[in-house]
Coordinates of C-alpha atoms (C1' of nucleotides) and ligand atoms in Angstrom, one line a residue:
Chain A
M1 CA 0.0 0.0 0.0
K2 CA 2.7 2.5 1.1
S3 CA 0.7 5.6 2.1
E4 CA 1.5 9.2 3.1
H5 CA 0.1 10.1 6.4
I6 CA 0.6 7.5 9.2
P7 CA -1.6 7.9 12.3
K8 CA 0.2 8.6 15.6
A9 CA -1.5 5.6 17.1
T10 CA 0.0 3.4 14.4
I11 CA 3.5 4.4 15.4
A12 CA 2.8 3.7 19.0
R13 CA 1.4 0.3 18.1
L14 CA 4.4 -0.5 15.9
A15 CA 6.5 0.0 19.0
T16 CA 4.4 -2.5 20.8
Y17 CA 4.7 -5.0 18.0
I18 CA 8.5 -4.8 18.1
Q19 CA 8.4 -5.4 21.8
V20 CA 6.2 -8.4 21.6
L21 CA 7.9 -9.8 18.5
S22 CA 11.2 -9.6 20.4
E23 CA 9.7 -11.7 23.1
F24 CA 8.5 -14.2 20.6
K25 CA 12.0 -14.3 19.1
R26 CA 13.6 -14.9 22.5
E27 CA 11.2 -17.8 23.1
G28 CA 12.3 -19.3 19.8
T29 CA 9.1 -18.7 17.8
D30 CA 10.0 -18.2 14.2
V31 CA 6.6 -17.6 12.5
V32 CA 3.6 -15.8 13.9
S33 CA 0.1 -15.1 12.5
S34 CA -1.5 -11.6 12.8
E35 CA -4.1 -13.4 15.0
R36 CA -1.5 -14.6 17.6
L37 CA 0.4 -11.3 17.6
A38 CA -2.9 -9.4 18.0
E39 CA -3.8 -11.4 21.1
A40 CA -0.4 -10.8 22.6
C41 CA -0.7 -7.1 22.0
S42 CA -4.4 -6.8 22.9
V43 CA -5.4 -5.4 19.6
N44 CA -7.5 -6.6 16.6
S45 CA -5.7 -8.7 14.0
S46 CA -6.8 -6.6 11.1
Q47 CA -5.5 -3.6 12.9
I48 CA -2.1 -5.2 12.7
R49 CA -2.4 -6.0 9.0
K50 CA -3.6 -2.5 8.3
D51 CA -0.8 -0.9 10.3
L52 CA 1.8 -2.9 8.4
A53 CA 0.1 -2.2 5.1
Y54 CA 1.1 1.5 5.4
F55 CA 4.6 0.4 4.8
G56 CA 4.5 -2.6 2.6
E57 CA 3.8 -6.3 2.4
F58 CA 5.8 -8.2 5.0
G59 CA 3.9 -11.4 5.4
V60 CA 3.3 -14.7 3.5
R61 CA -0.3 -15.6 2.8
G62 CA -1.3 -18.9 4.3
V63 CA 1.7 -18.8 6.6
G64 CA 2.0 -15.6 8.6
Y65 CA 5.0 -13.4 9.4
Y66 CA 8.6 -14.5 10.0
V67 CA 9.4 -13.0 13.3
Q68 CA 12.9 -11.8 12.7
D69 CA 12.0 -10.5 9.2
L70 CA 9.1 -8.5 10.6
I71 CA 11.1 -6.9 13.3
T72 CA 13.6 -5.8 10.7
S73 CA 10.9 -4.6 8.4
I74 CA 9.2 -2.5 11.1
K75 CA 12.5 -1.1 12.2
R76 CA 13.3 -0.1 8.7
S77 CA 9.9 1.4 8.2
L78 CA 10.2 3.6 11.3
G79 CA 13.7 4.7 10.4
I80 CA 15.3 3.0 13.4
D81 CA 17.4 0.6 11.3
R82 CA 20.3 3.0 12.0
A83 CA 21.6 4.9 15.0
W84 CA 20.4 8.3 16.1
N85 CA 22.6 10.6 18.0
C86 CA 20.9 12.4 20.9
G87 CA 21.8 15.2 23.3
L88 CA 20.3 15.5 26.8
V89 CA 19.8 18.9 28.4
G90 CA 19.3 19.0 32.2
V91 CA 21.2 16.3 34.1
G92 CA 19.0 16.0 37.2
N93 CA 17.2 13.0 38.7
L94 CA 15.4 12.1 35.5
G95 CA 18.3 13.0 33.2
R96 CA 20.6 10.7 35.1
A97 CA 18.1 7.8 35.0
L98 CA 17.9 8.2 31.2
L99 CA 21.7 8.5 30.8
R100 CA 22.1 5.2 32.8
H101 CA 19.4 3.4 30.8
R102 CA 21.0 0.8 28.6
E103 CA 17.9 0.4 26.5
F104 CA 18.5 3.7 24.6
S105 CA 21.6 2.5 22.8
R106 CA 20.2 -1.0 22.4
K107 CA 17.3 0.6 20.5
G108 CA 19.5 2.8 18.4
F109 CA 19.3 6.1 20.3
I110 CA 22.8 7.0 21.3
L111 CA 23.1 9.5 24.1
R112 CA 26.2 11.3 23.1
G113 CA 26.0 14.6 24.8
A114 CA 24.9 15.7 28.3
F115 CA 24.4 19.4 29.0
D116 CA 23.6 21.4 32.1
C117 CA 24.0 25.0 33.2
D118 CA 24.9 24.3 36.9
P119 CA 28.6 25.0 37.3
Y120 CA 28.7 22.3 40.1
K121 CA 27.6 19.7 37.6
I122 CA 29.7 20.7 34.6
G123 CA 32.7 18.5 34.3
E124 CA 31.2 15.6 36.3
I125 CA 31.3 12.2 34.6
V126 CA 28.0 10.3 34.3
E127 CA 28.1 6.9 32.6
G128 CA 31.4 7.7 31.0
M129 CA 30.1 11.0 29.7
E130 CA 31.2 14.4 30.7
I131 CA 28.6 17.0 31.5
V132 CA 29.1 20.0 29.4
C133 CA 28.0 23.6 29.7
S134 CA 24.8 24.3 27.7
R135 CA 26.5 27.2 26.1
Q136 CA 28.6 24.8 24.2
L137 CA 25.6 23.2 22.6
P138 CA 26.0 24.7 19.1
A139 CA 29.6 23.5 18.9
K140 CA 28.8 20.0 20.3
V141 CA 25.7 19.5 18.1
K142 CA 27.9 19.9 15.1
E143 CA 30.9 18.0 16.5
L144 CA 28.8 15.0 17.6
S145 CA 26.2 15.2 14.8
L146 CA 23.4 15.3 17.3
E147 CA 20.0 15.1 15.7
I148 CA 17.5 14.6 18.6
G149 CA 17.5 16.8 21.7
I150 CA 16.1 15.5 25.0
I151 CA 14.9 18.2 27.5
T152 CA 14.9 17.2 31.2
T153 CA 15.3 20.6 32.7
P154 CA 12.7 22.1 35.1
P155 CA 9.6 23.3 33.2
E156 CA 10.4 27.0 33.4
R157 CA 13.7 26.3 31.7
A158 CA 12.4 24.1 28.9
Q159 CA 11.8 26.9 26.4
R160 CA 15.3 28.2 26.9
A161 CA 16.7 24.7 26.4
A162 CA 14.6 24.3 23.3
N163 CA 15.9 27.6 21.9
Y164 CA 19.5 26.5 22.4
L165 CA 18.8 23.2 20.7
V166 CA 17.0 24.8 17.8
G167 CA 19.7 27.4 17.4
A168 CA 22.3 24.6 17.4
G169 CA 20.6 23.0 14.5
I170 CA 18.9 20.0 16.1
K171 CA 16.1 18.2 14.1
G172 CA 13.8 16.9 16.7
I173 CA 13.0 17.5 20.4
I174 CA 11.6 15.2 23.1
N175 CA 10.4 17.3 26.0
F176 CA 10.1 15.6 29.4
A177 CA 9.3 18.8 31.2
P178 CA 5.6 19.5 31.9
S179 CA 5.4 22.8 30.0
R180 CA 4.4 23.7 26.4
I181 CA 7.2 25.1 24.3
S182 CA 7.3 26.6 20.8
V183 CA 9.7 25.7 18.1
P184 CA 9.9 26.4 14.4
S185 CA 7.6 24.1 12.4
H186 CA 10.4 22.2 10.7
I187 CA 11.5 20.9 14.2
H188 CA 9.7 17.7 15.2
L189 CA 8.4 18.1 18.8
E190 CA 7.2 15.3 21.1
Y191 CA 5.9 15.8 24.7
V192 CA 6.4 13.0 27.2
D193 CA 3.9 13.3 30.0
F194 CA 3.2 10.1 31.9
F195 CA 0.9 11.8 34.4
H196 CA -2.0 11.3 32.0
H197 CA -1.5 7.6 32.7
F198 CA -1.9 8.2 36.4
Y199 CA -5.0 10.4 35.7
A200 CA -6.5 7.7 33.5
A201 CA -5.9 5.1 36.2
A202 CA -7.4 7.3 38.9
F203 CA -10.4 8.1 36.7
H204 CA -11.1 4.6 35.8
I205 CA -10.7 3.2 39.3
R206 CA -13.1 5.8 40.7
F207 CA -15.5 5.3 37.9
A208 CA -15.5 1.5 38.6
E209 CA -16.2 2.1 42.3
H210 CA -19.0 4.5 41.4
Q211 CA -20.6 1.8 39.3
E212 CA -21.2 -0.8 41.9
Chain B
M1 CA -24.0 16.3 28.8
K2 CA -22.3 13.9 31.2
S3 CA -21.6 10.8 29.1
E4 CA -20.5 7.2 29.7
H5 CA -17.4 6.4 27.7
I6 CA -14.6 9.0 27.6
P7 CA -12.0 8.7 24.9
K8 CA -8.5 8.1 26.0
A9 CA -7.4 11.1 24.0
T10 CA -9.7 13.3 26.0
I11 CA -8.1 12.2 29.3
A12 CA -4.7 13.0 27.9
R13 CA -5.9 16.5 26.7
L14 CA -7.5 17.2 30.0
A15 CA -4.0 16.7 31.6
T16 CA -2.7 19.3 29.1
Y17 CA -5.5 21.7 30.0
I18 CA -4.7 21.5 33.7
Q19 CA -1.0 22.1 32.9
V20 CA -1.7 25.2 30.7
L21 CA -4.4 26.5 33.0
S22 CA -2.0 26.3 35.9
E23 CA 0.5 28.5 34.0
F24 CA -2.3 31.0 33.3
K25 CA -3.1 31.1 37.0
R26 CA 0.6 31.7 37.9
E27 CA 0.6 34.6 35.4
G28 CA -2.4 36.1 37.1
T29 CA -5.0 35.4 34.4
D30 CA -8.4 34.9 36.0
V31 CA -10.6 34.2 33.0
V32 CA -9.8 32.5 29.7
S33 CA -11.9 31.7 26.6
S34 CA -11.8 28.3 25.0
E35 CA -10.2 30.0 22.0
R36 CA -7.3 31.3 24.0
L37 CA -6.8 28.0 25.9
A38 CA -7.0 26.2 22.6
E39 CA -4.2 28.2 21.1
A40 CA -2.0 27.6 24.1
C41 CA -2.6 23.8 23.9
S42 CA -2.4 23.6 20.1
V43 CA -5.8 22.2 19.7
N44 CA -9.2 23.2 18.3
S45 CA -11.4 25.3 20.5
S46 CA -14.5 23.1 20.0
Q47 CA -12.4 20.2 21.0
I48 CA -11.9 21.8 24.4
R49 CA -15.6 22.6 24.8
K50 CA -16.5 19.0 23.7
D51 CA -14.0 17.4 26.1
L52 CA -15.4 19.5 29.0
A53 CA -19.0 18.7 27.9
Y54 CA -18.4 15.0 28.8
F55 CA -18.3 16.0 32.4
G56 CA -20.6 19.0 32.8
E57 CA -20.9 22.7 32.2
F58 CA -18.0 24.7 33.6
G59 CA -18.0 28.0 31.7
V60 CA -20.0 31.2 31.6
R61 CA -21.4 32.1 28.2
G62 CA -20.2 35.4 26.8
V63 CA -17.4 35.3 29.3
G64 CA -15.3 32.2 29.2
Y65 CA -13.9 30.0 32.0
Y66 CA -12.7 31.1 35.4
V67 CA -9.2 29.6 35.5
Q68 CA -9.2 28.4 39.1
D69 CA -12.7 27.0 38.9
L70 CA -11.9 25.2 35.7
I71 CA -8.8 23.6 37.2
T72 CA -10.9 22.5 40.2
S73 CA -13.7 21.1 38.0
I74 CA -11.4 19.2 35.7
K75 CA -9.6 17.7 38.7
R76 CA -12.9 16.7 40.2
S77 CA -14.0 15.2 36.9
L78 CA -10.8 13.1 36.7
G79 CA -11.0 12.0 40.3
I80 CA -7.8 13.8 41.3
D81 CA -9.4 16.1 43.7
R82 CA -8.2 13.7 46.4
A83 CA -5.0 11.9 47.2
W84 CA -4.1 8.5 45.7
N85 CA -1.7 6.2 47.6
C86 CA 0.8 4.5 45.4
G87 CA 3.4 1.8 45.9
L88 CA 6.5 1.5 43.7
V89 CA 8.0 -1.9 43.0
G90 CA 11.6 -2.0 41.8
V91 CA 13.9 0.8 43.2
G92 CA 16.5 1.1 40.5
N93 CA 17.5 4.0 38.4
L94 CA 14.0 4.9 37.2
G95 CA 12.3 4.0 40.5
R96 CA 14.6 6.4 42.4
A97 CA 14.0 9.2 40.0
L98 CA 10.3 8.8 40.5
L99 CA 10.6 8.6 44.3
R100 CA 12.5 11.8 44.2
H101 CA 10.1 13.6 42.0
R102 CA 8.2 16.2 43.9
E103 CA 5.5 16.5 41.3
F104 CA 3.8 13.3 42.3
S105 CA 2.7 14.4 45.7
R106 CA 1.9 17.9 44.3
K107 CA -0.5 16.2 41.8
G108 CA -2.1 14.1 44.5
F109 CA -0.2 10.8 43.9
I110 CA 1.5 10.0 47.1
L111 CA 4.3 7.4 46.9
R112 CA 3.9 5.7 50.2
G113 CA 5.6 2.4 49.7
A114 CA 8.9 1.4 47.9
F115 CA 9.5 -2.3 47.3
D116 CA 12.5 -4.3 46.0
C117 CA 13.7 -7.9 46.2
D118 CA 17.4 -7.1 46.3
P119 CA 18.6 -7.7 49.9
Y120 CA 21.2 -5.1 49.5
K121 CA 18.6 -2.5 48.9
I122 CA 16.0 -3.5 51.5
G123 CA 16.3 -1.2 54.5
E124 CA 17.9 1.6 52.6
I125 CA 16.2 5.0 53.0
V126 CA 15.2 6.9 49.8
E127 CA 13.6 10.3 50.2
G128 CA 12.6 9.5 53.7
M129 CA 11.1 6.2 52.7
E130 CA 12.4 2.8 53.7
I131 CA 12.7 0.2 50.9
V132 CA 10.8 -2.9 51.9
C133 CA 11.0 -6.5 50.8
S134 CA 8.4 -7.2 48.1
R135 CA 7.2 -10.2 50.1
Q136 CA 5.7 -7.7 52.5
L137 CA 3.5 -6.2 49.8
P138 CA 0.2 -7.8 50.9
A139 CA 0.7 -6.5 54.5
K140 CA 1.8 -3.0 53.4
V141 CA -0.9 -2.5 50.7
K142 CA -3.5 -3.0 53.5
E143 CA -1.5 -1.0 56.1
L144 CA -0.9 2.0 53.8
S145 CA -4.2 1.7 51.8
L146 CA -2.3 1.6 48.6
E147 CA -4.5 1.7 45.5
I148 CA -2.1 2.2 42.6
G149 CA 1.0 0.1 41.9
I150 CA 4.0 1.4 39.9
I151 CA 6.2 -1.2 38.3
T152 CA 9.8 -0.2 37.6
T153 CA 11.4 -3.6 37.7
P154 CA 13.3 -5.2 34.8
P155 CA 10.9 -6.3 32.1
E156 CA 11.2 -10.1 32.8
R157 CA 10.2 -9.4 36.4
A158 CA 7.2 -7.2 35.6
Q159 CA 4.7 -10.0 35.5
R160 CA 5.8 -11.3 38.9
A161 CA 5.6 -7.8 40.4
A162 CA 2.1 -7.5 38.9
N163 CA 1.0 -10.8 40.5
Y164 CA 2.2 -9.6 43.9
L165 CA 0.4 -6.3 43.5
V166 CA -2.8 -8.0 42.3
G167 CA -2.7 -10.5 45.1
A168 CA -2.2 -7.8 47.6
G169 CA -5.4 -6.1 46.4
I170 CA -4.2 -3.2 44.4
K171 CA -6.7 -1.5 42.1
G172 CA -4.6 -0.2 39.3
I173 CA -1.1 -0.7 37.8
I174 CA 1.2 1.6 35.9
N175 CA 3.8 -0.5 34.2
F176 CA 7.1 1.3 33.2
A177 CA 8.8 -1.9 32.2
P178 CA 8.8 -2.7 28.4
S179 CA 6.9 -5.9 28.6
R180 CA 3.2 -6.9 28.3
I181 CA 1.6 -8.3 31.4
S182 CA -1.7 -9.9 32.2
V183 CA -3.9 -8.9 35.1
P184 CA -7.6 -9.7 35.9
S185 CA -10.0 -7.5 34.1
H186 CA -11.1 -5.5 37.1
I187 CA -7.5 -4.1 37.5
H188 CA -6.9 -1.0 35.5
L189 CA -3.6 -1.3 33.6
E190 CA -1.6 1.4 31.9
Y191 CA 1.6 1.0 30.0
V192 CA 4.2 3.8 30.0
D193 CA 6.5 3.5 27.1
F194 CA 8.2 6.7 26.0
F195 CA 10.2 5.0 23.2
H196 CA 7.3 5.4 20.9
H197 CA 8.0 9.2 21.1
F198 CA 11.6 8.5 20.0
Y199 CA 10.3 6.3 17.2
A200 CA 7.9 9.0 16.1
A201 CA 10.6 11.6 16.1
A202 CA 13.0 9.4 14.1
F203 CA 10.3 8.5 11.7
H204 CA 9.2 12.1 11.0
I205 CA 12.7 13.5 10.8
R206 CA 13.7 10.9 8.2
F207 CA 10.4 11.3 6.4
A208 CA 11.1 15.1 6.2
E209 CA 14.6 14.5 4.8
H210 CA 13.2 12.1 2.3
Q211 CA 10.8 14.8 1.1
E212 CA 13.3 17.4 0.0
Chain C
dC1 C1' 0.5 -30.7 -11.1
dT2 C1' -3.8 -29.7 -9.2
dG3 C1' -6.7 -29.2 -5.0
dT4 C1' -7.1 -27.8 -0.2
dG5 C1' -6.5 -25.1 3.7
dA6 C1' -4.7 -21.1 5.9
dA7 C1' -3.7 -16.4 6.6
dT8 C1' -2.5 -12.2 4.3
dG9 C1' -3.8 -7.7 2.1
dT10 C1' -7.4 -4.6 1.0
dG11 C1' -11.8 -2.3 -0.2
dA12 C1' -16.2 -1.5 2.1
dA13 C1' -18.9 -0.9 6.3
dT14 C1' -18.9 0.7 10.8
dT15 C1' -17.6 3.1 14.6
dT16 C1' -15.3 6.7 16.7
dT17 C1' -13.3 11.1 17.0
dG18 C1' -12.8 15.8 15.6
dT19 C1' -14.6 20.2 13.4
dA20 C1' -17.9 23.6 12.1
dA21 C1' -21.9 26.0 12.8
dC22 C1' -25.3 28.0 15.5
dA23 C1' -28.9 28.8 19.0
dA24 C1' -29.1 29.7 23.9
dA25 C1' -27.2 32.2 27.7
dA26 C1' -24.8 35.7 30.2
dC27 C1' -22.7 40.2 30.6
dC28 C1' -22.4 45.2 29.6
dC29 C1' -23.6 49.6 28.0
dC30 C1' -26.6 53.2 27.3
Chain D
dG1 C1' -34.1 47.1 31.6
dG2 C1' -33.8 46.0 26.4
dG3 C1' -30.4 45.3 22.5
dG4 C1' -26.0 44.2 21.2
dT5 C1' -21.9 41.5 21.9
dT6 C1' -19.5 37.7 23.2
dT7 C1' -18.6 32.9 24.1
dT8 C1' -20.5 28.8 25.7
dG9 C1' -22.9 24.2 25.0
dT10 C1' -24.7 21.2 21.6
dT11 C1' -26.2 19.5 17.4
dA12 C1' -25.1 18.4 12.8
dC13 C1' -21.5 17.2 9.8
dA14 C1' -16.9 15.6 8.2
dA15 C1' -12.9 13.0 8.7
dA16 C1' -10.4 9.5 10.5
dA17 C1' -9.6 5.2 12.5
dT18 C1' -11.0 0.6 13.3
dT19 C1' -13.3 -3.6 12.2
dC20 C1' -15.3 -6.7 9.0
dA21 C1' -15.4 -9.7 5.2
dC22 C1' -13.5 -11.9 1.5
dA23 C1' -10.9 -12.5 -2.7
dT24 C1' -6.0 -13.4 -3.3
dT25 C1' -2.0 -15.8 -2.7
dC26 C1' 1.1 -19.1 -1.0
dA27 C1' 2.6 -23.8 1.0
dC28 C1' 2.0 -28.3 1.0
dA29 C1' -0.1 -32.9 0.4
dG30 C1' -1.6 -36.3 -2.5
Ligands
LIG301 N1 12.2 13.0 38.2 C1 11.2 12.4 37.6 O1 10.9 11.3 37.9 C2 10.4 13.2 36.5 C3 9.3 12.5 36.0 C4 8.6 13.2 35.0 C5 8.9 14.4 34.6 N2 10.0 15.0 35.1 C6 10.3 16.3 34.6 O2 11.7 16.3 34.1 C7 12.3 17.5 34.5 C8 13.5 17.2 35.3 O3 13.2 16.6 36.5 P1 14.3 16.3 37.6 O4 13.6 15.6 38.7 O5 15.4 15.6 36.9 O6 14.7 17.7 38.0 P2 16.1 18.2 38.6 O7 15.9 19.5 39.3 O8 16.7 17.1 39.4 O9 17.0 18.4 37.3 C9 17.0 19.5 36.5 C10 18.3 19.8 35.9 O10 18.3 20.7 34.9 C11 19.4 21.6 35.0 N3 19.0 22.9 34.3 C12 18.2 23.9 34.7 N4 18.1 24.8 33.8 C13 18.9 24.4 32.8 C14 19.2 25.0 31.5 N5 18.7 26.2 31.1 N6 20.1 24.4 30.7 C15 20.6 23.2 31.1 N7 20.3 22.6 32.2 C16 19.5 23.2 33.1 C17 19.6 21.8 36.5 O11 20.8 22.2 36.8 C18 19.3 20.3 37.0 O12 20.5 19.6 36.9 C19 11.3 18.4 35.2 O13 10.7 19.3 34.3 C20 10.3 17.4 35.7 O14 9.1 17.9 35.9 C21 10.7 14.4 36.1
LIG302 N1 16.1 4.0 33.6 C1 15.3 4.6 32.7 O1 15.5 5.7 32.4 C2 14.1 3.8 32.2 C3 13.4 4.4 31.2 C4 12.3 3.8 30.7 C5 11.9 2.5 31.1 N2 12.7 1.9 32.1 C6 12.3 0.6 32.5 O2 12.1 0.7 33.9 C7 12.5 -0.5 34.5 C8 13.5 -0.2 35.5 O3 14.6 0.4 34.9 P1 15.9 0.8 35.8 O4 16.9 1.5 34.9 O5 15.5 1.5 37.0 O6 16.5 -0.7 36.1 P2 17.3 -1.1 37.4 O7 17.9 -2.4 37.1 O8 18.2 0.0 37.8 O9 16.2 -1.3 38.5 C9 15.4 -2.5 38.6 C10 15.1 -2.7 40.1 O10 14.1 -3.7 40.3 C11 14.4 -4.6 41.3 N3 13.7 -5.8 41.1 C12 14.0 -6.8 40.2 N4 13.0 -7.8 40.4 C13 12.2 -7.4 41.3 C14 11.0 -8.0 41.9 N5 10.6 -9.2 41.5 N6 10.4 -7.4 42.9 C15 10.8 -6.2 43.3 N7 11.9 -5.5 42.8 C16 12.6 -6.2 41.8 C17 15.9 -4.7 41.2 O11 16.5 -5.1 42.5 C18 16.3 -3.3 40.9 O12 16.5 -2.5 42.0 C19 13.1 -1.4 33.4 O13 12.1 -2.3 33.0 C20 13.4 -0.4 32.3 O14 13.3 -1.0 31.0 C21 13.8 2.6 32.6

DNA sequence: CTGTGAATGTGAATTTTGTAACAAAACCCC
DNA sequence: GGGGTTTTGTTACAAAATTCACATTCACAG
């Protein structure tokens, strides 16, 4: 099929598919049907086939999908069949947890630069990486070919951090701070806010209680 | 209006509205129109009115919404006008970052219990809280009236952690580990996976490059 | 080499979500 | 205190996403 606009929800689901397929692979399963994958992901099986159809034909009719092949295909479709260099701005509690998280490099997102404005933190080594002054962002973005910026500063500093990143020529920003920021339209911006998961939990739990 | 089923997307947007409204409040703005709020949240203004209509009537025609009142109303609608006691299982890098995060208690999610199975960690104090053996979960869930469980163990341990939590009588689970788990249908389960934001960024950046 | 069974890929039907349009309501000014 | 203005709440409409249904394709057996 190969279409233009891919729904946000499809991208999120593809991430789940990769996760579950990797588990299948670890278990030694070589081939999987959309039906079985669907069950493991708690989605509809035609949903899976439709999601995949945006990018091409990856299955074999009458057989199913070859697990390893499908993982590779999805990764290529998403553009994560290569490494992405990332820079992290704001090395506090969350920033440190992210820098120490092995999964990033395993998934192809290499944290190559760590930036902070606190003179006490600059020069410190975290996970083999030296914390650098945020003023050096423009130089470092070029030097390290950083493409994605991760903002883990306090919310009131997020806009400034974004400005630095944009000025330095970054291509996309993932903002973990709970504040809205503005960037030029050619910069891809993602907000990470997991409080809405807590809100959803609270809402549904209370609603369920209210039912009985 | 007061309807039954609320879209997931609505819950996520309500979280954004609260965030932006809080900023307005800090700036001293008392009244805001759906138009102005919409702009700040990058959504359509009828979207906002529709989202709110699921829960009731909170505005004043010809005037707009009183900022503080609206915050209160949304919070009540979501069920976060009271405190929720949470227990965290797996005090590693991420678990620690969460335990140290002030925003949780500010938003009404009180982290009251921290559990781990590593004997070297049990007894340690993090943010004034003692790390307790996960075997004590059932006792502690009752003692502390825990309602929401947070899983921050390695992925292969997530199911076991979930089993403990469910057995202990928890009502909802937020799973930060990248693995699917199964729980009885009366338990509300949310997955937190911020890699899909990275995937989306990678995908869109590469797509934009491919365009030119 | 043809028939059978299985599971994909896809167009059509359905459901859900989002947007536009407007009548009803509240405020304000004269 | 009535008319004009503004902005909500809601209905009607459009778009998008999901699910259904099935023709199509492939593997394999006989
Ligand atoms: N800690 C968590 O678990 C958690 C969870 C969700 C969201 N967040 C959000 O992530 C952000 C960081 O949280 P945290 O707990 O790590 O906070 P923190 O205070 O521990 O860390 C913030 C860091 O940013 C640095 N900083 C401030 N201004 C900067 C600037 N202009 N340029 C570069 N660095 C700057 C500070 O020096 C500090 O090291 C916050 O916005 C928080 O709301 C945190
Ligand atoms: N670190 C991050 O930034 C980050 C980001 C996203 C997701 N995650 C996910 O969050 C989880 C935790 O990550 P982390 O970096 O903190 O790992 P970690 O290894 O630092 O911490 C895991 C902790 O869980 C404990 N644990 C293991 N089995 C347990 C059990 N059965 N009961 C109770 N405790 C148990 C371990 O003793 C350890 O303290 C992982 O699944 C990871 O993929 C981490």
